[in-house]
Amino acid sequence: MKISRFIVALTAALLLSSCGSTSGKGANTEDSEALMQQDKSSFNGPSGAWAGASRQTEEEQKEDGGYAAESMEKPIYVCLTGEGRIAVIDENNDLYVWGDNTHGVLGTGDTNDVEAPTKIMENIKKVCFAQNDDLAILSLDGSLYTCGWNEKGWLGDGSCDDKHTPNKILDDVDDMIFGRAITYSGELYAWGNNASGQIGDGTFETRLEPVKVMENVKKVRTGGGNVLALTTDDSLYSMGQLTEYYGGTYVDSNIDHRKPSRIMEGIIDMDAGYAHAGAVNKNGELYMWGSNMNGQLTDRVRDETREPIMVMENVRTVRFDDSRSWAITNDNELMYWGYNSVTVDGTTTYKDIYTPVKQMDGIEDFIDSDDVLVLKSVDGDFYTTVDVVEQIGLSYDGSPEDEYVKIIF
């Protein structure tokens, strides 16, 4: 699955246009940089260097005017990546980061890896990593910031220059995932790669700044080259395309997938993977379409389908990746189906799962977290796989044989 993500990223990079042209709406970069220099109420690294707390003693930080290396309070939002980096929002809405800092993705002001939780911002609502060593940060006042790698304009700031500190690109944002933002008034903005028409502006042009795509939007999900948007009247729109599949129902040459097309009604949740997608309606019925190569559409689909097929009931929310599918039921049960491999004594066997199986009880929601699964329980605890926890160097409660373990901070 890592290989397929690499291929997708490489293909997209080759198809992207240069950083020479764009149009859109974004916060002024110079104003944002001035804000970072003048207003330390949100950005709180030691003055001058923006170094992380993990590289200074408490006394040194106080002398520099930065934060002491105090402990985080109880986490309320946790974002992880398979590259060994983590971002945590605690109950005070302070943002802490640590781990791998390639391209300055952690926003600490440099590219040095961060060995311990480092507080970089206050008053934060949500944070989301992207696969291209990028980070998006949404503040409580609706300001959206990005930092990290920007070779192809992924940060949405109108340039192709890496940013080692958070740089504001939009105002009045209510929710976001990386590359998409929904404003308080329901306007959907998009930026970045557009090789499959997934921006939804009727072109294949890379957008270096956010462009307005739709109105009356309340939720958005991305996967591969497909984007799904849910409007306030519970209609589901698709733009771009899944690999080998148009991101809708039947492939229709008259439908321009570079623009949003309504494909379903009465929807409450949805997600898109690499080559499959799905949506949950008001009755809790899960409809899916796309490839079923590894059983990610369940045993109700033989090989593939270009039309949504109902595969499961009693569902509240879903998440998909390359070839795996998860659902949380209305009873807070975590269900799984799709790609499956088991390694015993160094020998790996593959036995895909075509019938959803229960993995856990007491799960409330999924966390948007790049290429790894992060779960939030009804008790407010966070769970992920052992390999991810160990890569970052976190402690956990559970056994290495468990599907998921509780993260201990």
mmCIF file of C-alpha atoms in Angstrom:
data_model
loop_
_atom_site.group_PDB
_atom_site.id
_atom_site.type_symbol
_atom_site.label_atom_id
_atom_site.label_comp_id
_atom_site.label_asym_id
_atom_site.label_seq_id
_atom_site.Cartn_x
_atom_site.Cartn_y
_atom_site.Cartn_z
ATOM 1 C CA MET A 1 0.000 0.000 0.000
ATOM 2 C CA LYS A 2 2.903 2.339 0.645
ATOM 3 C CA ILE A 3 4.137 1.474 -2.856
ATOM 4 C CA SER A 4 0.799 2.378 -4.433
ATOM 5 C CA ARG A 5 0.765 5.720 -2.557
ATOM 6 C CA PHE A 6 4.261 6.423 -3.855
ATOM 7 C CA ILE A 7 3.181 5.670 -7.402
ATOM 8 C CA VAL A 8 0.169 7.967 -7.066
ATOM 9 C CA ALA A 9 2.297 10.785 -5.672
ATOM 10 C CA LEU A 10 4.961 10.336 -8.340
ATOM 11 C CA THR A 11 2.407 10.233 -11.149
ATOM 12 C CA ALA A 12 0.684 13.337 -9.861
ATOM 13 C CA ALA A 13 3.999 15.170 -9.601
ATOM 14 C CA LEU A 14 4.824 14.347 -13.207
ATOM 15 C CA LEU A 15 1.391 15.500 -14.373
ATOM 16 C CA LEU A 16 1.304 18.729 -12.414
ATOM 17 C CA SER A 17 1.864 21.964 -14.224
ATOM 18 C CA SER A 18 4.702 24.237 -13.176
ATOM 19 C CA CYS A 19 4.454 26.801 -10.387
ATOM 20 C CA GLY A 20 4.144 29.579 -12.909
ATOM 21 C CA SER A 21 0.406 30.294 -12.981
ATOM 22 C CA THR A 22 -2.585 30.155 -10.690
ATOM 23 C CA SER A 23 -5.663 32.045 -9.667
ATOM 24 C CA GLY A 24 -7.598 32.029 -6.455
ATOM 25 C CA LYS A 25 -8.299 33.555 -3.084
ATOM 26 C CA GLY A 26 -5.696 33.382 -0.338
ATOM 27 C CA ALA A 27 -4.423 35.380 2.603
ATOM 28 C CA ASN A 28 -1.604 37.745 1.690
ATOM 29 C CA THR A 29 1.711 35.955 2.282
ATOM 30 C CA GLU A 30 3.568 39.125 3.244
ATOM 31 C CA ASP A 31 0.853 40.017 5.755
ATOM 32 C CA SER A 32 1.045 36.517 7.209
ATOM 33 C CA GLU A 33 4.800 36.690 7.590
ATOM 34 C CA ALA A 34 4.446 40.079 9.271
ATOM 35 C CA LEU A 35 1.899 38.578 11.633
ATOM 36 C CA MET A 36 4.320 35.824 12.575
ATOM 37 C CA GLN A 37 6.992 38.373 13.398
ATOM 38 C CA GLN A 38 4.775 40.776 15.322
ATOM 39 C CA ASP A 39 2.101 38.691 17.048
ATOM 40 C CA LYS A 40 3.282 35.897 19.276
ATOM 41 C CA SER A 41 -0.179 35.210 20.721
ATOM 42 C CA SER A 42 -0.569 32.174 18.464
ATOM 43 C CA PHE A 43 2.977 31.378 17.295
ATOM 44 C CA ASN A 44 5.084 30.829 20.342
ATOM 45 C CA GLY A 45 8.541 29.564 19.543
ATOM 46 C CA PRO A 46 11.535 31.235 21.231
ATOM 47 C CA SER A 47 12.014 34.667 19.694
ATOM 48 C CA GLY A 48 14.345 34.963 16.731
ATOM 49 C CA ALA A 49 14.993 31.255 16.182
ATOM 50 C CA TRP A 50 11.550 29.626 16.534
ATOM 51 C CA ALA A 51 13.357 26.645 17.976
ATOM 52 C CA GLY A 52 11.399 23.780 19.502
ATOM 53 C CA ALA A 53 11.009 23.286 23.239
ATOM 54 C CA SER A 54 12.798 19.971 23.013
ATOM 55 C CA ARG A 55 16.061 21.689 22.056
ATOM 56 C CA GLN A 56 16.181 24.145 24.968
ATOM 57 C CA THR A 57 16.131 23.968 28.724
ATOM 58 C CA GLU A 58 13.210 25.544 30.543
ATOM 59 C CA GLU A 59 15.443 28.401 31.696
ATOM 60 C CA GLU A 60 16.711 29.040 28.163
ATOM 61 C CA GLN A 61 13.176 29.191 26.834
ATOM 62 C CA LYS A 62 12.107 31.677 29.455
ATOM 63 C CA GLU A 63 15.120 33.848 28.664
ATOM 64 C CA ASP A 64 14.233 33.735 24.959
ATOM 65 C CA GLY A 65 10.621 34.684 25.649
ATOM 66 C CA GLY A 66 9.208 31.340 24.538
ATOM 67 C CA TYR A 67 7.237 28.660 26.308
ATOM 68 C CA ALA A 68 8.631 26.453 28.999
ATOM 69 C CA ALA A 69 8.600 22.759 28.216
ATOM 70 C CA GLU A 70 5.492 22.202 30.305
ATOM 71 C CA SER A 71 3.544 18.999 29.923
ATOM 72 C CA MET A 72 0.571 18.786 27.613
ATOM 73 C CA GLU A 73 -2.862 18.654 29.098
ATOM 74 C CA LYS A 74 -5.265 15.891 28.061
ATOM 75 C CA PRO A 75 -5.264 15.531 24.242
ATOM 76 C CA ILE A 76 -8.521 16.277 22.446
ATOM 77 C CA TYR A 77 -7.200 15.781 18.897
ATOM 78 C CA VAL A 78 -4.321 13.599 17.700
ATOM 79 C CA CYS A 79 -2.874 13.423 14.187
ATOM 80 C CA LEU A 80 -0.189 10.867 13.225
ATOM 81 C CA THR A 81 1.680 9.859 10.088
ATOM 82 C CA GLY A 82 3.481 6.749 8.917
ATOM 83 C CA GLU A 83 6.663 8.828 8.640
ATOM 84 C CA GLY A 84 7.015 9.166 12.401
ATOM 85 C CA ARG A 85 5.518 12.554 13.185
ATOM 86 C CA ILE A 86 2.695 13.636 15.459
ATOM 87 C CA ALA A 87 0.590 16.710 16.203
ATOM 88 C CA VAL A 88 -1.576 16.975 19.317
ATOM 89 C CA ILE A 89 -4.153 19.548 20.393
ATOM 90 C CA ASP A 90 -4.694 19.469 24.139
ATOM 91 C CA GLU A 91 -7.735 20.522 26.150
ATOM 92 C CA ASN A 92 -6.352 24.079 26.336
ATOM 93 C CA ASN A 93 -6.367 24.134 22.519
ATOM 94 C CA ASP A 94 -2.552 24.342 22.481
ATOM 95 C CA LEU A 95 -0.820 22.621 19.542
ATOM 96 C CA TYR A 96 2.201 20.375 20.205
ATOM 97 C CA VAL A 97 4.330 18.679 17.546
ATOM 98 C CA TRP A 98 7.271 16.278 17.506
ATOM 99 C CA GLY A 99 8.978 13.622 15.383
ATOM 100 C CA ASP A 100 10.300 13.704 11.816
ATOM 101 C CA ASN A 101 10.573 17.285 10.524
ATOM 102 C CA THR A 102 11.438 16.811 6.860
ATOM 103 C CA HIS A 103 10.846 20.036 4.887
ATOM 104 C CA GLY A 104 9.971 21.820 8.132
ATOM 105 C CA VAL A 105 6.554 20.147 8.199
ATOM 106 C CA LEU A 106 6.254 20.544 11.987
ATOM 107 C CA GLY A 107 6.320 24.341 11.741
ATOM 108 C CA THR A 108 9.098 24.843 14.307
ATOM 109 C CA GLY A 109 11.128 27.192 12.113
ATOM 110 C CA ASP A 110 13.732 24.706 10.880
ATOM 111 C CA THR A 111 14.049 21.163 9.546
ATOM 112 C CA ASN A 112 15.572 19.560 12.636
ATOM 113 C CA ASP A 113 13.713 16.545 13.985
ATOM 114 C CA VAL A 114 11.881 17.246 17.232
ATOM 115 C CA GLU A 115 12.455 14.726 20.017
ATOM 116 C CA ALA A 116 9.823 15.842 22.539
ATOM 117 C CA PRO A 117 6.422 17.565 22.482
ATOM 118 C CA THR A 118 6.959 21.166 21.383
ATOM 119 C CA LYS A 119 4.220 23.770 21.691
ATOM 120 C CA ILE A 120 4.025 25.952 18.582
ATOM 121 C CA MET A 121 0.562 27.533 18.612
ATOM 122 C CA GLU A 122 -2.428 28.344 20.803
ATOM 123 C CA ASN A 123 -6.186 28.443 20.189
ATOM 124 C CA ILE A 124 -6.165 25.593 17.677
ATOM 125 C CA LYS A 125 -9.267 23.692 16.542
ATOM 126 C CA LYS A 126 -7.929 21.092 14.096
ATOM 127 C CA VAL A 127 -4.685 19.907 12.495
ATOM 128 C CA CYS A 128 -4.099 17.637 9.511
ATOM 129 C CA PHE A 129 -0.974 16.175 7.886
ATOM 130 C CA ALA A 130 -0.746 15.472 4.148
ATOM 131 C CA GLN A 131 1.311 12.856 2.297
ATOM 132 C CA ASN A 132 3.650 15.470 0.805
ATOM 133 C CA ASP A 133 5.296 16.396 4.147
ATOM 134 C CA ASP A 134 2.749 19.159 4.687
ATOM 135 C CA LEU A 135 0.683 20.314 7.654
ATOM 136 C CA ALA A 136 -2.564 22.313 7.826
ATOM 137 C CA ILE A 137 -3.612 24.047 11.048
ATOM 138 C CA LEU A 138 -7.045 25.549 11.743
ATOM 139 C CA SER A 139 -7.379 28.041 14.592
ATOM 140 C CA LEU A 140 -10.464 28.728 16.669
ATOM 141 C CA ASP A 141 -10.881 32.124 14.981
ATOM 142 C CA GLY A 142 -11.153 30.501 11.520
ATOM 143 C CA SER A 143 -7.610 31.218 10.308
ATOM 144 C CA LEU A 144 -6.101 28.425 8.202
ATOM 145 C CA TYR A 145 -2.321 27.951 8.161
ATOM 146 C CA THR A 146 -0.038 25.586 6.235
ATOM 147 C CA CYS A 147 3.649 24.675 6.423
ATOM 148 C CA GLY A 148 6.106 22.128 5.034
ATOM 149 C CA TRP A 149 7.040 21.014 1.537
ATOM 150 C CA ASN A 150 5.781 23.226 -1.282
ATOM 151 C CA GLU A 151 7.571 22.070 -4.428
ATOM 152 C CA LYS A 152 4.339 21.964 -6.456
ATOM 153 C CA GLY A 153 2.403 24.647 -4.611
ATOM 154 C CA TRP A 154 0.765 22.217 -2.172
ATOM 155 C CA LEU A 155 0.641 24.797 0.632
ATOM 156 C CA GLY A 156 -1.782 27.106 -1.163
ATOM 157 C CA ASP A 157 0.177 30.291 -0.428
ATOM 158 C CA GLY A 158 0.761 31.274 -4.064
ATOM 159 C CA SER A 159 4.382 30.126 -4.136
ATOM 160 C CA CYS A 160 6.478 26.986 -4.496
ATOM 161 C CA ASP A 161 8.722 27.772 -1.532
ATOM 162 C CA ASP A 162 8.850 25.542 1.542
ATOM 163 C CA LYS A 163 7.506 27.097 4.721
ATOM 164 C CA HIS A 164 9.114 26.158 8.042
ATOM 165 C CA THR A 165 6.611 28.144 10.107
ATOM 166 C CA PRO A 166 2.804 28.196 9.776
ATOM 167 C CA ASN A 167 1.691 30.588 7.047
ATOM 168 C CA LYS A 168 -1.913 31.847 6.877
ATOM 169 C CA ILE A 169 -3.692 31.188 3.578
ATOM 170 C CA LEU A 170 -7.406 31.655 4.378
ATOM 171 C CA ASP A 171 -9.783 33.322 6.851
ATOM 172 C CA ASP A 172 -13.259 32.404 8.110
ATOM 173 C CA VAL A 173 -12.680 28.640 7.806
ATOM 174 C CA ASP A 174 -15.035 26.322 9.682
ATOM 175 C CA ASP A 175 -13.521 22.939 8.729
ATOM 176 C CA MET A 176 -10.757 21.556 6.541
ATOM 177 C CA ILE A 177 -8.738 18.637 5.352
ATOM 178 C CA PHE A 178 -5.437 19.238 3.598
ATOM 179 C CA GLY A 179 -6.059 20.891 0.216
ATOM 180 C CA ARG A 180 -9.718 21.728 0.985
ATOM 181 C CA ALA A 181 -11.436 24.239 3.276
ATOM 182 C CA ILE A 182 -15.069 25.002 4.084
ATOM 183 C CA THR A 183 -15.887 28.525 5.263
ATOM 184 C CA TYR A 184 -18.471 29.521 7.863
ATOM 185 C CA SER A 185 -20.827 30.396 5.013
ATOM 186 C CA GLY A 186 -20.426 26.966 3.375
ATOM 187 C CA GLU A 187 -18.087 27.928 0.543
ATOM 188 C CA LEU A 188 -15.683 25.163 -0.516
ATOM 189 C CA TYR A 189 -12.156 26.242 -1.465
ATOM 190 C CA ALA A 190 -9.501 23.977 -3.014
ATOM 191 C CA TRP A 191 -5.842 24.189 -4.004
ATOM 192 C CA GLY A 192 -2.933 22.035 -5.141
ATOM 193 C CA ASN A 193 -2.849 19.065 -7.514
ATOM 194 C CA ASN A 194 -5.509 19.001 -10.235
ATOM 195 C CA ALA A 195 -4.253 16.245 -12.520
ATOM 196 C CA SER A 196 -7.607 14.416 -12.364
ATOM 197 C CA GLY A 197 -9.762 17.523 -12.260
ATOM 198 C CA GLN A 198 -10.237 17.049 -8.508
ATOM 199 C CA ILE A 199 -10.099 20.778 -7.763
ATOM 200 C CA GLY A 200 -13.523 20.991 -9.404
ATOM 201 C CA ASP A 201 -13.003 24.319 -11.166
ATOM 202 C CA GLY A 202 -13.470 22.902 -14.673
ATOM 203 C CA THR A 203 -9.736 22.677 -15.468
ATOM 204 C CA PHE A 204 -6.711 20.447 -14.995
ATOM 205 C CA GLU A 205 -4.577 23.373 -13.861
ATOM 206 C CA THR A 206 -2.608 23.230 -10.618
ATOM 207 C CA ARG A 207 -3.883 25.858 -8.189
ATOM 208 C CA LEU A 208 -1.253 27.557 -6.047
ATOM 209 C CA GLU A 209 -3.884 29.459 -4.068
ATOM 210 C CA PRO A 210 -7.353 28.494 -2.819
ATOM 211 C CA VAL A 211 -10.091 28.807 -5.433
ATOM 212 C CA LYS A 212 -13.813 28.772 -4.689
ATOM 213 C CA VAL A 213 -15.448 25.626 -6.035
ATOM 214 C CA MET A 214 -18.900 25.240 -4.462
ATOM 215 C CA GLU A 215 -21.398 26.773 -2.044
ATOM 216 C CA ASN A 216 -23.565 25.290 0.720
ATOM 217 C CA VAL A 217 -20.991 22.603 1.568
ATOM 218 C CA LYS A 218 -20.808 21.062 5.050
ATOM 219 C CA LYS A 219 -18.322 18.183 4.620
ATOM 220 C CA VAL A 220 -15.560 17.205 2.179
ATOM 221 C CA ARG A 221 -13.394 14.105 1.744
ATOM 222 C CA THR A 222 -10.516 13.319 -0.627
ATOM 223 C CA GLY A 223 -8.883 10.146 -1.873
ATOM 224 C CA GLY A 224 -6.570 9.515 -4.800
ATOM 225 C CA GLY A 225 -7.803 11.805 -7.556
ATOM 226 C CA ASN A 226 -11.395 11.873 -6.302
ATOM 227 C CA VAL A 227 -13.097 14.456 -4.064
ATOM 228 C CA LEU A 228 -16.539 14.064 -2.503
ATOM 229 C CA ALA A 229 -18.469 17.040 -1.134
ATOM 230 C CA LEU A 230 -21.644 16.926 0.952
ATOM 231 C CA THR A 231 -23.985 19.907 0.775
ATOM 232 C CA THR A 232 -26.386 21.273 3.376
ATOM 233 C CA ASP A 233 -29.346 19.572 1.657
ATOM 234 C CA ASP A 234 -27.553 16.192 2.093
ATOM 235 C CA SER A 235 -26.684 15.860 -1.613
ATOM 236 C CA LEU A 236 -23.377 14.190 -2.480
ATOM 237 C CA TYR A 237 -21.225 15.705 -5.227
ATOM 238 C CA SER A 238 -18.152 14.192 -6.875
ATOM 239 C CA MET A 239 -15.265 15.742 -8.782
ATOM 240 C CA GLY A 240 -12.096 14.248 -10.193
ATOM 241 C CA GLN A 241 -11.907 10.500 -10.561
ATOM 242 C CA LEU A 242 -10.846 7.369 -8.756
ATOM 243 C CA THR A 243 -8.052 5.449 -10.464
ATOM 244 C CA GLU A 244 -9.743 3.821 -13.471
ATOM 245 C CA TYR A 245 -13.134 4.973 -12.202
ATOM 246 C CA TYR A 246 -14.986 8.219 -12.564
ATOM 247 C CA GLY A 247 -15.878 9.506 -9.141
ATOM 248 C CA GLY A 248 -19.594 9.034 -9.628
ATOM 249 C CA THR A 249 -22.009 6.357 -10.704
ATOM 250 C CA TYR A 250 -22.032 5.209 -14.313
ATOM 251 C CA VAL A 251 -19.261 6.523 -16.527
ATOM 252 C CA ASP A 252 -20.948 9.055 -18.769
ATOM 253 C CA SER A 253 -18.991 10.828 -21.479
ATOM 254 C CA ASN A 254 -21.377 13.762 -21.130
ATOM 255 C CA ILE A 255 -20.348 14.361 -17.499
ATOM 256 C CA ASP A 256 -17.399 16.680 -17.016
ATOM 257 C CA HIS A 257 -15.634 15.240 -13.952
ATOM 258 C CA ARG A 258 -13.621 18.466 -13.693
ATOM 259 C CA LYS A 259 -16.736 20.032 -12.183
ATOM 260 C CA PRO A 260 -18.892 18.923 -9.219
ATOM 261 C CA SER A 261 -21.583 16.430 -10.239
ATOM 262 C CA ARG A 262 -24.412 15.338 -7.942
ATOM 263 C CA ILE A 263 -24.400 11.562 -7.588
ATOM 264 C CA MET A 264 -26.530 10.739 -4.508
ATOM 265 C CA GLU A 265 -29.085 12.262 -2.118
ATOM 266 C CA GLY A 266 -29.926 11.787 1.552
ATOM 267 C CA ILE A 267 -26.273 11.263 2.570
ATOM 268 C CA ILE A 268 -24.766 11.852 6.041
ATOM 269 C CA ASP A 269 -21.168 10.673 5.565
ATOM 270 C CA MET A 270 -18.762 9.543 2.861
ATOM 271 C CA ASP A 271 -15.124 8.855 2.010
ATOM 272 C CA ALA A 272 -12.889 8.038 -0.962
ATOM 273 C CA GLY A 273 -9.935 5.652 -1.110
ATOM 274 C CA TYR A 274 -7.433 5.054 -3.876
ATOM 275 C CA ALA A 275 -9.759 3.109 -6.196
ATOM 276 C CA HIS A 276 -12.989 2.836 -4.209
ATOM 277 C CA ALA A 277 -15.445 5.137 -2.472
ATOM 278 C CA GLY A 278 -18.615 5.000 -0.434
ATOM 279 C CA ALA A 279 -21.410 6.962 1.211
ATOM 280 C CA VAL A 280 -23.732 6.446 4.186
ATOM 281 C CA ASN A 281 -27.359 7.530 3.890
ATOM 282 C CA LYS A 282 -29.771 8.718 6.584
ATOM 283 C CA ASN A 283 -30.947 5.154 7.152
ATOM 284 C CA GLY A 284 -27.427 3.992 8.017
ATOM 285 C CA GLU A 285 -27.012 2.113 4.744
ATOM 286 C CA LEU A 286 -23.500 2.098 3.280
ATOM 287 C CA TYR A 287 -23.254 2.260 -0.515
ATOM 288 C CA MET A 288 -19.893 1.625 -2.198
ATOM 289 C CA TRP A 289 -18.405 1.680 -5.693
ATOM 290 C CA GLY A 290 -15.063 1.249 -7.485
ATOM 291 C CA SER A 291 -12.548 -1.594 -7.366
ATOM 292 C CA ASN A 292 -13.017 -4.703 -5.234
ATOM 293 C CA MET A 293 -9.615 -6.232 -5.919
ATOM 294 C CA ASN A 294 -8.917 -6.851 -2.226
ATOM 295 C CA GLY A 295 -12.456 -7.164 -0.935
ATOM 296 C CA GLN A 296 -12.750 -3.483 0.001
ATOM 297 C CA LEU A 297 -16.348 -3.415 -1.315
ATOM 298 C CA THR A 298 -17.310 -6.589 0.638
ATOM 299 C CA ASP A 299 -18.535 -9.888 -0.755
ATOM 300 C CA ARG A 300 -21.680 -8.227 -2.097
ATOM 301 C CA VAL A 301 -19.661 -7.050 -5.114
ATOM 302 C CA ARG A 302 -17.904 -9.557 -7.352
ATOM 303 C CA ASP A 303 -15.069 -7.548 -8.931
ATOM 304 C CA GLU A 304 -15.926 -3.904 -9.449
ATOM 305 C CA THR A 305 -18.864 -1.581 -9.869
ATOM 306 C CA ARG A 306 -19.344 1.857 -11.309
ATOM 307 C CA GLU A 307 -22.729 2.200 -9.626
ATOM 308 C CA PRO A 308 -23.181 2.477 -5.835
ATOM 309 C CA ILE A 309 -24.254 -0.829 -4.261
ATOM 310 C CA MET A 310 -25.587 -1.187 -0.716
ATOM 311 C CA VAL A 311 -23.142 -3.363 1.220
ATOM 312 C CA MET A 312 -23.809 -2.743 4.932
ATOM 313 C CA GLU A 313 -26.417 -1.414 7.371
ATOM 314 C CA ASN A 314 -26.424 0.353 10.760
ATOM 315 C CA VAL A 315 -23.401 2.498 9.761
ATOM 316 C CA ARG A 316 -22.639 5.987 11.108
ATOM 317 C CA THR A 317 -19.294 6.901 9.519
ATOM 318 C CA VAL A 318 -16.615 5.369 7.261
ATOM 319 C CA ARG A 319 -12.953 5.654 6.297
ATOM 320 C CA PHE A 320 -11.113 4.126 3.320
ATOM 321 C CA ASP A 321 -7.493 4.021 2.167
ATOM 322 C CA ASP A 322 -5.662 2.240 -0.678
ATOM 323 C CA SER A 323 -7.534 -1.057 -0.458
ATOM 324 C CA ARG A 324 -8.985 -1.163 3.052
ATOM 325 C CA SER A 325 -12.318 -0.121 4.511
ATOM 326 C CA TRP A 326 -13.520 0.717 8.027
ATOM 327 C CA ALA A 327 -16.943 1.606 9.381
ATOM 328 C CA ILE A 328 -18.205 2.677 12.791
ATOM 329 C CA THR A 329 -21.710 1.460 13.466
ATOM 330 C CA ASN A 330 -24.451 3.245 15.360
ATOM 331 C CA ASP A 331 -23.511 0.954 18.260
ATOM 332 C CA ASN A 332 -19.914 2.311 18.251
ATOM 333 C CA GLU A 333 -18.473 -0.921 16.839
ATOM 334 C CA LEU A 334 -15.428 -0.675 14.563
ATOM 335 C CA MET A 335 -15.812 -2.914 11.510
ATOM 336 C CA TYR A 336 -13.109 -3.776 8.971
ATOM 337 C CA TRP A 337 -12.831 -5.430 5.557
ATOM 338 C CA GLY A 338 -10.425 -5.440 2.595
ATOM 339 C CA TYR A 339 -6.699 -6.000 2.268
ATOM 340 C CA ASN A 340 -5.229 -8.296 4.918
ATOM 341 C CA SER A 341 -1.762 -9.723 5.553
ATOM 342 C CA VAL A 342 -0.498 -11.798 8.464
ATOM 343 C CA THR A 343 3.170 -12.310 9.336
ATOM 344 C CA VAL A 344 4.141 -15.272 11.514
ATOM 345 C CA ASP A 345 7.795 -16.169 12.182
ATOM 346 C CA GLY A 346 8.907 -13.956 9.321
ATOM 347 C CA THR A 347 6.484 -15.455 6.801
ATOM 348 C CA THR A 348 3.754 -13.226 5.401
ATOM 349 C CA THR A 349 0.535 -14.624 4.023
ATOM 350 C CA TYR A 350 -2.251 -12.663 2.349
ATOM 351 C CA LYS A 351 -5.905 -13.412 2.989
ATOM 352 C CA ASP A 352 -8.182 -10.528 2.126
ATOM 353 C CA ILE A 353 -11.343 -10.023 4.161
ATOM 354 C CA TYR A 354 -14.542 -9.817 2.110
ATOM 355 C CA THR A 355 -17.032 -9.869 4.995
ATOM 356 C CA PRO A 356 -16.874 -7.020 7.555
ATOM 357 C CA VAL A 357 -15.497 -8.169 10.902
ATOM 358 C CA LYS A 358 -15.709 -6.385 14.253
ATOM 359 C CA GLN A 359 -12.352 -5.160 15.569
ATOM 360 C CA MET A 360 -13.303 -3.010 18.561
ATOM 361 C CA ASP A 361 -16.157 -1.709 20.678
ATOM 362 C CA GLY A 362 -16.610 1.800 22.067
ATOM 363 C CA ILE A 363 -15.249 3.773 19.099
ATOM 364 C CA GLU A 364 -16.735 7.207 18.492
ATOM 365 C CA ASP A 365 -14.979 8.584 15.417
ATOM 366 C CA PHE A 366 -12.060 8.529 12.990
ATOM 367 C CA ILE A 367 -9.348 11.210 12.991
ATOM 368 C CA ASP A 368 -8.100 12.647 9.673
ATOM 369 C CA SER A 369 -4.491 11.476 9.872
ATOM 370 C CA ASP A 370 -2.652 11.072 6.566
ATOM 371 C CA ASP A 371 -1.938 7.403 5.796
ATOM 372 C CA VAL A 372 -2.547 5.809 9.204
ATOM 373 C CA LEU A 373 -5.730 5.054 11.093
ATOM 374 C CA VAL A 374 -6.345 6.966 14.327
ATOM 375 C CA LEU A 375 -9.467 6.211 16.355
ATOM 376 C CA LYS A 376 -11.147 8.207 19.099
ATOM 377 C CA SER A 377 -13.082 6.214 21.683
ATOM 378 C CA VAL A 378 -16.283 7.237 23.437
ATOM 379 C CA ASP A 379 -14.091 7.751 26.539
ATOM 380 C CA GLY A 380 -11.923 10.304 24.716
ATOM 381 C CA ASP A 381 -8.891 8.016 24.317
ATOM 382 C CA PHE A 382 -6.953 7.611 21.054
ATOM 383 C CA TYR A 383 -5.983 4.325 19.412
ATOM 384 C CA THR A 384 -3.748 3.325 16.513
ATOM 385 C CA THR A 385 -1.548 0.391 15.486
ATOM 386 C CA VAL A 386 1.520 -0.728 17.440
ATOM 387 C CA ASP A 387 3.960 -0.084 14.585
ATOM 388 C CA VAL A 388 2.889 3.573 14.307
ATOM 389 C CA VAL A 389 3.156 4.117 18.071
ATOM 390 C CA GLU A 390 6.612 2.538 18.235
ATOM 391 C CA GLN A 391 7.889 4.497 15.231
ATOM 392 C CA ILE A 392 7.086 7.778 16.964
ATOM 393 C CA GLY A 393 8.383 6.478 20.292
ATOM 394 C CA LEU A 394 5.123 6.698 22.220
ATOM 395 C CA SER A 395 3.997 4.452 25.035
ATOM 396 C CA TYR A 396 0.843 2.395 24.698
ATOM 397 C CA ASP A 397 -1.620 0.336 26.653
ATOM 398 C CA GLY A 398 -2.207 -3.067 25.115
ATOM 399 C CA SER A 399 -0.423 -6.021 23.532
ATOM 400 C CA PRO A 400 1.664 -6.030 20.333
ATOM 401 C CA GLU A 401 -0.793 -8.643 19.072
ATOM 402 C CA ASP A 402 -3.762 -6.261 19.436
ATOM 403 C CA GLU A 403 -5.250 -4.747 16.288
ATOM 404 C CA TYR A 404 -5.079 -1.300 17.919
ATOM 405 C CA VAL A 405 -3.550 -0.020 21.158
ATOM 406 C CA LYS A 406 -4.344 2.999 23.309
ATOM 407 C CA ILE A 407 -1.800 5.795 22.990
ATOM 408 C CA ILE A 408 -0.292 6.900 26.303
ATOM 409 C CA PHE A 409 0.933 10.509 26.412
#
